[in-house]
Amino acid sequence: MATIALWLGHESIETTGIYLHADMTLKQKAIDRTTPIGAKPGRYQPPDELIAFLEAI
């Protein structure tokens, strides 16, 4: 949680807890609103080669 607090720029971990425990549907709707115009809808699915590379690190 401390790492996420740092990413979000929160001074307090308690503030981060609000985001971590938010409804996943609301989080997804917020993310969906940031999709660039013309982009394919849906979640990014990395290719198997990328996953294999990351797992090998």
Short mmCIF file of C-alpha atoms in Angstrom, two decimals:
data_model
loop_
_atom_site.label_atom_id
_atom_site.label_comp_id
_atom_site.label_asym_id
_atom_site.label_seq_id
_atom_site.Cartn_x
_atom_site.Cartn_y
_atom_site.Cartn_z
CA MET A 1 0.00 0.00 0.00
CA ALA A 2 2.91 2.36 0.70
CA THR A 3 4.18 1.91 -2.86
CA ILE A 4 0.80 2.77 -4.32
CA ALA A 5 0.60 5.81 -2.03
CA LEU A 6 3.92 6.99 -3.43
CA TRP A 7 2.78 6.42 -7.04
CA LEU A 8 -0.36 8.46 -6.40
CA GLY A 9 1.52 11.14 -4.51
CA HIS A 10 -0.41 10.71 -1.27
CA GLU A 11 1.06 12.01 1.94
CA SER A 12 -0.98 9.57 3.99
CA ILE A 13 -1.45 5.83 3.50
CA GLU A 14 -5.00 6.20 4.84
CA THR A 15 -5.90 8.25 1.74
CA THR A 16 -4.64 5.44 -0.46
CA GLY A 17 -6.90 2.97 1.34
CA ILE A 18 -9.93 4.75 -0.08
CA TYR A 19 -8.75 3.98 -3.61
CA LEU A 20 -7.72 0.42 -2.85
CA HIS A 21 -11.11 -0.46 -1.42
CA ALA A 22 -13.21 1.32 -4.06
CA ASP A 23 -15.67 -0.69 -6.12
CA MET A 24 -13.87 -2.40 -9.04
CA THR A 25 -16.74 -1.53 -11.39
CA LEU A 26 -16.32 2.16 -10.61
CA LYS A 27 -12.56 1.87 -11.14
CA GLN A 28 -13.07 0.22 -14.53
CA LYS A 29 -15.59 2.89 -15.61
CA ALA A 30 -13.06 5.59 -14.71
CA ILE A 31 -10.32 3.83 -16.67
CA ASP A 32 -12.65 3.36 -19.65
CA ARG A 33 -13.24 7.13 -19.78
CA THR A 34 -9.52 7.69 -20.37
CA THR A 35 -9.41 5.55 -23.53
CA PRO A 36 -8.12 7.58 -26.49
CA ILE A 37 -10.55 8.22 -29.34
CA GLY A 38 -10.23 5.49 -31.95
CA ALA A 39 -8.63 2.97 -29.59
CA LYS A 40 -10.01 -0.55 -29.45
CA PRO A 41 -12.29 -1.07 -26.44
CA GLY A 42 -11.39 -3.62 -23.79
CA ARG A 43 -8.46 -4.49 -21.62
CA TYR A 44 -4.93 -4.79 -22.95
CA GLN A 45 -3.85 -8.39 -23.36
CA PRO A 46 -0.08 -8.62 -23.63
CA PRO A 47 1.31 -11.18 -26.06
CA ASP A 48 2.62 -14.44 -24.65
CA GLU A 49 6.17 -13.45 -25.64
CA LEU A 50 6.00 -10.38 -23.41
CA ILE A 51 4.67 -12.37 -20.46
CA ALA A 52 7.42 -14.95 -20.92
CA PHE A 53 10.04 -12.18 -21.02
CA LEU A 54 8.73 -10.54 -17.84
CA GLU A 55 8.55 -13.85 -16.00
CA ALA A 56 12.17 -14.55 -16.96
CA ILE A 57 13.43 -11.32 -15.38
#
